[in-house]
mmCIF file of C-alpha atoms in Angstrom:
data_model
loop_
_atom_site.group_PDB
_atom_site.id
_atom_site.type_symbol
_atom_site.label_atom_id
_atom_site.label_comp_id
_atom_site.label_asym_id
_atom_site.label_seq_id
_atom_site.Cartn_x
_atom_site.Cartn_y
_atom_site.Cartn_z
ATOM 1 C CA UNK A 8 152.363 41.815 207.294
ATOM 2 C CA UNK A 9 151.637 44.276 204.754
ATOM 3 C CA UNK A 10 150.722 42.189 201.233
ATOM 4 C CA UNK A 11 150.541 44.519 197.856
ATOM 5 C CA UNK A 12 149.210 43.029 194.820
ATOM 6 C CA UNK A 13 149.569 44.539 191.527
ATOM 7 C CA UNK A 14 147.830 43.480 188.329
ATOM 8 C CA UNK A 15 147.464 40.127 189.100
ATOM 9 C CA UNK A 16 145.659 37.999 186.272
ATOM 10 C CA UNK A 17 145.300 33.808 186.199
ATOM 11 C CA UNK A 18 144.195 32.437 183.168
ATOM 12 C CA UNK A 19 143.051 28.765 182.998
ATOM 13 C CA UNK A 20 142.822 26.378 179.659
ATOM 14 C CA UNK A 21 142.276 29.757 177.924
ATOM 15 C CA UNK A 22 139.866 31.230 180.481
ATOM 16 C CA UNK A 23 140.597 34.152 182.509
ATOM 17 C CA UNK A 24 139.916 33.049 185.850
ATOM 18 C CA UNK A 25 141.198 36.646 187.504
ATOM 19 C CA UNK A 26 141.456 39.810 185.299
ATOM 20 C CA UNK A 27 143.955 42.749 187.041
ATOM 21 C CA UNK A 28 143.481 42.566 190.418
ATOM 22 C CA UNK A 29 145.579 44.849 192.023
ATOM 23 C CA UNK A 30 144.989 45.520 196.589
ATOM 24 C CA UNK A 31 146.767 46.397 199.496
ATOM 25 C CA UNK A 32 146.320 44.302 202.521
ATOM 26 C CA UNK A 33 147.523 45.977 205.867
ATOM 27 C CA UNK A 34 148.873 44.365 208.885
ATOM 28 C CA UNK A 35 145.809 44.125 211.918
ATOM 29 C CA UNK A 36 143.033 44.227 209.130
ATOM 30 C CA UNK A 37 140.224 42.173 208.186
ATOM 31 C CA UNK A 38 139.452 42.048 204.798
ATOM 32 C CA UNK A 39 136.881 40.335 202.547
ATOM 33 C CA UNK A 40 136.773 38.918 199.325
ATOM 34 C CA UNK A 41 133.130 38.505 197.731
ATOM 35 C CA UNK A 42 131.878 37.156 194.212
ATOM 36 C CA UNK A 43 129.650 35.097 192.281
ATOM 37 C CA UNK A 44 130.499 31.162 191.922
ATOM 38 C CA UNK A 45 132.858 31.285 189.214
ATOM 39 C CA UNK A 46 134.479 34.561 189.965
ATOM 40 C CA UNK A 47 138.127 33.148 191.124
ATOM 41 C CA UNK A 48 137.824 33.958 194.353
ATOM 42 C CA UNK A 49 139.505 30.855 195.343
ATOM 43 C CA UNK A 50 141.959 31.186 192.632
ATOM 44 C CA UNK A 51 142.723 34.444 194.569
ATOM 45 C CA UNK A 52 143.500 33.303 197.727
ATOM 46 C CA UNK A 53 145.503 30.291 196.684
ATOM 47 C CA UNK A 54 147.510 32.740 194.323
ATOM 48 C CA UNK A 55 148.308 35.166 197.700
ATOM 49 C CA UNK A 56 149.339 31.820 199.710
ATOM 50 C CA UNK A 57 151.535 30.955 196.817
ATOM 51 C CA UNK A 58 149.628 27.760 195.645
ATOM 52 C CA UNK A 59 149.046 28.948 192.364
ATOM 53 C CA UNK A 60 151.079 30.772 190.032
ATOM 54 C CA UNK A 61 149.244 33.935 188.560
ATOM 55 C CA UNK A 62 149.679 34.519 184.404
ATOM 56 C CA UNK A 63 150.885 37.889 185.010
ATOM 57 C CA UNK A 64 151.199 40.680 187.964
ATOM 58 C CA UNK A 65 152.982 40.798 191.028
ATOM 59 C CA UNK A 66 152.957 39.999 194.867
ATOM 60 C CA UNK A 67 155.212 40.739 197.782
ATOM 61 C CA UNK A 68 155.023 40.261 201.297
ATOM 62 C CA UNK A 69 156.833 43.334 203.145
ATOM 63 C CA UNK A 70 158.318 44.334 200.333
ATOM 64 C CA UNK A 71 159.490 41.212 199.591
ATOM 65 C CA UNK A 72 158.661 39.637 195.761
ATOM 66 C CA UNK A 73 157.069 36.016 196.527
ATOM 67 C CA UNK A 74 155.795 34.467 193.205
ATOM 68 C CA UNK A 75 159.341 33.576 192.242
ATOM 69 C CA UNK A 76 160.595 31.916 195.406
ATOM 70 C CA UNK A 77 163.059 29.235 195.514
ATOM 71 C CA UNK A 78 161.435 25.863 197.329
ATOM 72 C CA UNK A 79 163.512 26.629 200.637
ATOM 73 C CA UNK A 80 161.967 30.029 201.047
ATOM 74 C CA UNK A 81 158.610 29.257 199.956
ATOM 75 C CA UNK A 82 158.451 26.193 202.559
ATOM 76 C CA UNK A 83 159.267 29.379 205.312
ATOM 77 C CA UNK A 84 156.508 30.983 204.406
ATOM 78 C CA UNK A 85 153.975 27.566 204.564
ATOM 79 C CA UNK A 86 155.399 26.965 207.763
ATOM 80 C CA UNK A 87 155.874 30.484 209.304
ATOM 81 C CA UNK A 88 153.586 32.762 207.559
ATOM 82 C CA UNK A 89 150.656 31.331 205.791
ATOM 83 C CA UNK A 90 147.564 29.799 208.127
ATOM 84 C CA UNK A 91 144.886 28.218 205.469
ATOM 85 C CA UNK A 92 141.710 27.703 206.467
ATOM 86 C CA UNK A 93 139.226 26.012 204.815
ATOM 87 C CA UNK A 94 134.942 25.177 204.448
ATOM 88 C CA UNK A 95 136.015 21.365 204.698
ATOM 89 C CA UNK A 96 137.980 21.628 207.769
ATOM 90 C CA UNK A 97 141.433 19.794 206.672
ATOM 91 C CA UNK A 98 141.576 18.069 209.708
ATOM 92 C CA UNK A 99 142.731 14.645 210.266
ATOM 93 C CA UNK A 100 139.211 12.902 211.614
ATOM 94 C CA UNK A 101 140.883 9.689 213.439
ATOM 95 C CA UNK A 102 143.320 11.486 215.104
ATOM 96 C CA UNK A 103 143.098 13.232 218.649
ATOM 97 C CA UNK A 104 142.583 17.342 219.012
ATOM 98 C CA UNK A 105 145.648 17.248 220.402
ATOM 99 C CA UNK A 106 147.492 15.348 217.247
ATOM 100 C CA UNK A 107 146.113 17.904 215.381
ATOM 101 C CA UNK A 108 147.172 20.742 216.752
ATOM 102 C CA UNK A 109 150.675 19.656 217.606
ATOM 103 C CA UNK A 110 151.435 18.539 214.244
ATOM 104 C CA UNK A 111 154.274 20.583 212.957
ATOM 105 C CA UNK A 112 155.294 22.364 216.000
ATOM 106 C CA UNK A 113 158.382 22.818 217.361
ATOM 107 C CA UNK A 114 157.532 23.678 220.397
ATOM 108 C CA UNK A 115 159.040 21.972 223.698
ATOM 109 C CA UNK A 116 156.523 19.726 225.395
ATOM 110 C CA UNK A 117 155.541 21.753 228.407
ATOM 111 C CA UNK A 118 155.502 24.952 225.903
ATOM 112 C CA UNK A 119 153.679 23.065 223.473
ATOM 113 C CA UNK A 120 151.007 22.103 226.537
ATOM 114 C CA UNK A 121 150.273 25.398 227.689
ATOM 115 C CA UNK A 122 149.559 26.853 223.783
ATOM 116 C CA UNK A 123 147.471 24.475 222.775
ATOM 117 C CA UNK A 124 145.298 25.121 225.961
ATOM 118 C CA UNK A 125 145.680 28.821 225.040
ATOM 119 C CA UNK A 126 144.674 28.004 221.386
ATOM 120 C CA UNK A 127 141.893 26.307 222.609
ATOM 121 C CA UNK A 128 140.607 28.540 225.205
ATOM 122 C CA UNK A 129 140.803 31.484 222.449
ATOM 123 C CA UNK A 130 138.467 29.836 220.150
ATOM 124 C CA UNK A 131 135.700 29.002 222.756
ATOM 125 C CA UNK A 132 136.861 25.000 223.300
ATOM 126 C CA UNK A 133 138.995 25.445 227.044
ATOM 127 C CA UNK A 134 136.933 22.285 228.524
ATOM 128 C CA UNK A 135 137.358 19.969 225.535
ATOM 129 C CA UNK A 136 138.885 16.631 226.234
ATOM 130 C CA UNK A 137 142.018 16.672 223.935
ATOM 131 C CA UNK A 138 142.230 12.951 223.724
ATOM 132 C CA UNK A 139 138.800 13.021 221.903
ATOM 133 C CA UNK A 140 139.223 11.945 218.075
ATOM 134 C CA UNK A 141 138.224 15.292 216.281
ATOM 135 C CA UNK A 142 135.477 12.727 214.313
ATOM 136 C CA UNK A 143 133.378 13.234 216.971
ATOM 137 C CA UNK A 144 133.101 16.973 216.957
ATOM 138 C CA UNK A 145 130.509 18.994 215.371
ATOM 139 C CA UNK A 146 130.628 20.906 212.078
ATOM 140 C CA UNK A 147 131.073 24.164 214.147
ATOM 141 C CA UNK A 148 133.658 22.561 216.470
ATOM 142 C CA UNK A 149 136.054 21.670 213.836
ATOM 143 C CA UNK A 150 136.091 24.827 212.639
ATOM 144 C CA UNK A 151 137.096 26.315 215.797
ATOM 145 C CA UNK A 152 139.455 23.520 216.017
ATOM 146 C CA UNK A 153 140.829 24.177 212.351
ATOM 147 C CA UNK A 154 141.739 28.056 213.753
ATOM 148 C CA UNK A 155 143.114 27.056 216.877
ATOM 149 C CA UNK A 156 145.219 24.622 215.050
ATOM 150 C CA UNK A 157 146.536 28.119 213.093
ATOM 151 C CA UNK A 158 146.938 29.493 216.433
ATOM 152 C CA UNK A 159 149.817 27.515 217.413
ATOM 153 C CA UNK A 160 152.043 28.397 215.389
ATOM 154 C CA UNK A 161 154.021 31.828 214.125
ATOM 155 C CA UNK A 162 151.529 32.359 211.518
ATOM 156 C CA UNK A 163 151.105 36.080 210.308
ATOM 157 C CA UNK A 164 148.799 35.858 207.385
ATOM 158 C CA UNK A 165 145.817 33.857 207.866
ATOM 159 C CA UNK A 166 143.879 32.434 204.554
ATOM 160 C CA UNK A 167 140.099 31.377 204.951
ATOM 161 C CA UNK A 168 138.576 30.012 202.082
ATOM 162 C CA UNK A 169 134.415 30.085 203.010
ATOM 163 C CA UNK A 170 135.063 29.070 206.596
ATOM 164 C CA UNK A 171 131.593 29.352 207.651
ATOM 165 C CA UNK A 172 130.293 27.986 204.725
ATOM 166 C CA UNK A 173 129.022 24.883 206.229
ATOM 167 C CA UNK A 174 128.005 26.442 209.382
ATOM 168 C CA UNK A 175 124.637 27.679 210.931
ATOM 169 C CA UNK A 176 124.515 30.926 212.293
ATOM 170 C CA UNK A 177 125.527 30.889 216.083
ATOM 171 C CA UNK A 178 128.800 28.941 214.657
ATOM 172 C CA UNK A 179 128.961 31.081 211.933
ATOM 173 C CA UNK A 180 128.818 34.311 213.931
ATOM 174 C CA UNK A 181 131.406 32.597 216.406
ATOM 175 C CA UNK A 182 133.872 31.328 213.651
ATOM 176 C CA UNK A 183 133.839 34.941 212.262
ATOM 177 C CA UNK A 184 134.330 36.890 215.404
ATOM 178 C CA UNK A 185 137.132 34.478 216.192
ATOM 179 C CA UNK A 186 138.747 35.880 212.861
ATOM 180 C CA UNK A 187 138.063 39.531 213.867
ATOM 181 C CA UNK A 188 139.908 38.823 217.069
ATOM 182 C CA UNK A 189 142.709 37.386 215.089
ATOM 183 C CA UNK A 190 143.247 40.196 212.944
ATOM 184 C CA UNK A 191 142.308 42.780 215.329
ATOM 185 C CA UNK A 192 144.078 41.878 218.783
ATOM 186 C CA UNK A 193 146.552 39.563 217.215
ATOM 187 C CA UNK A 194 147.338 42.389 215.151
ATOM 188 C CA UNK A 195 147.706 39.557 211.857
ATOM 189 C CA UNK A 196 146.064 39.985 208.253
ATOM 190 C CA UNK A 197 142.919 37.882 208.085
ATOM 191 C CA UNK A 198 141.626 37.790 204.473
ATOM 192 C CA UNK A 199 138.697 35.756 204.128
ATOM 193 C CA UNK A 200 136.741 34.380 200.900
ATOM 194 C CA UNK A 201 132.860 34.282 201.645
ATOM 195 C CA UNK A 202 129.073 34.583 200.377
ATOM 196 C CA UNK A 203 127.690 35.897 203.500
ATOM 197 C CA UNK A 204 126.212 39.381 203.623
ATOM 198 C CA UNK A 205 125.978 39.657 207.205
ATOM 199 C CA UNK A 206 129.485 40.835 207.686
ATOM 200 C CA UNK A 207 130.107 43.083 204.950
ATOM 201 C CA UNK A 208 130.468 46.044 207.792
ATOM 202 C CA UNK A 209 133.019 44.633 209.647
ATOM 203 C CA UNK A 210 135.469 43.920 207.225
ATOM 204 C CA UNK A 211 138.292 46.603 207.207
ATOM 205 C CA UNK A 212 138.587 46.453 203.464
ATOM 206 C CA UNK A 213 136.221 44.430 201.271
ATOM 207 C CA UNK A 214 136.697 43.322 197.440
ATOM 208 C CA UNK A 215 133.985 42.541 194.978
ATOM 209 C CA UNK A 216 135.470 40.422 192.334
ATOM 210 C CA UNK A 217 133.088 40.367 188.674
ATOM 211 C CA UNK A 218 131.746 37.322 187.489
ATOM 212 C CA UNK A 219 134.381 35.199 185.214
ATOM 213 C CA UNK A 220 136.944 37.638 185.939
#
């Protein structure tokens, strides 16, 4: 889905958070979002997935102006557009893999069998026992787990906020390929919020946002 963004600004308690950012994010790309702490890169992303309301400027989503959505519509869009991902995981730690990936499906139950095992296979996890409690999985497993979970359903956007900020390299390099395979064979918009260098050349667009706005 094609996302346009014109002269957004957030101001916070007086601060400007974001000053006039203004992109165009194409369906099938990758694209990065880079900054110093501080710079509202987070503030960003949540304003694109519609979690925070901007000061000023504009969004829409395939034409379609989103910052102004009535609660029904906006709820589509959580449920059918909008993946988040984020550095902390978001999973629920007691339950089962499978819990959490079947949460909020709607999927019939042999359906809803076969794509989680697709989900799973697709982010490097096709052996994992889906009874296991995801408490027992490693930093770099939940993470995997956290994008399969996105998997599952009809997203088309998909929001990462630092996802392999907590990760080492092998699970960083894993987590991130994962995302270029999302955006690039899955033919969805993967914007992603990070302080890694290493893969400013694979990004399809990438934004530098100044400190404090």
């Amino acid at each position: 889905m094609e996302i346009s963004i014109s002269h957004i600004t957030v101001a916070l308690e007086q601060k400007t958070i974001i000053n006039d950012f203004t992109g165009r994010f194409q369906t099938g790309q990758l694209i990065g979002i880079k900054g110093p702490s501080g710079a509202g890169k987070t503030t960003l992303l949540n304003t694109i997935g519609l979690l925070q309301t901007p000061t000023s400027g504009s969004i829409t989503i395939d034409g379609e102006p989103v910052l102004n959505l009535h609660e029904r519509r906006k709820r589509y869009f959580y449920r059918n557009i909008f993946g988040f991902v984020f550095q902390d995981f978001k999973l629920l730690d007691d339950a089962s893999i499978k819990k959490n990936l079947a949460i909020g499906t709607r999927f019939t139950k042999p359906h809803q069998a076969l794509t989680i095992r697709q989900a799973l296979t697709a982010v490097g996890l096709p052996g994992v026992d889906q009874k296991m409690k995801v408490a027992k999985l490693s930093g770099g497993e939940k993470q995997r787990l956290a994008l399969a979970r996105i998997m599952v359903k009809p997203t088309q956007i998909i929001l990462a906020d630092e996802p392999t900020g907590s990760l080492d390299s092998v699970n960083s390099d894993a987590v991130f390929n994962i995302l270029d395979q999302i955006a690039h064979h899955d033919n969805k918009t993967v914007i992603v919020v990070t302080h890694a260098n290493a893969y400013d050349n694979a990004f399809d667009q990438l934004y530098h946002l100044p400190a404090e706005g």
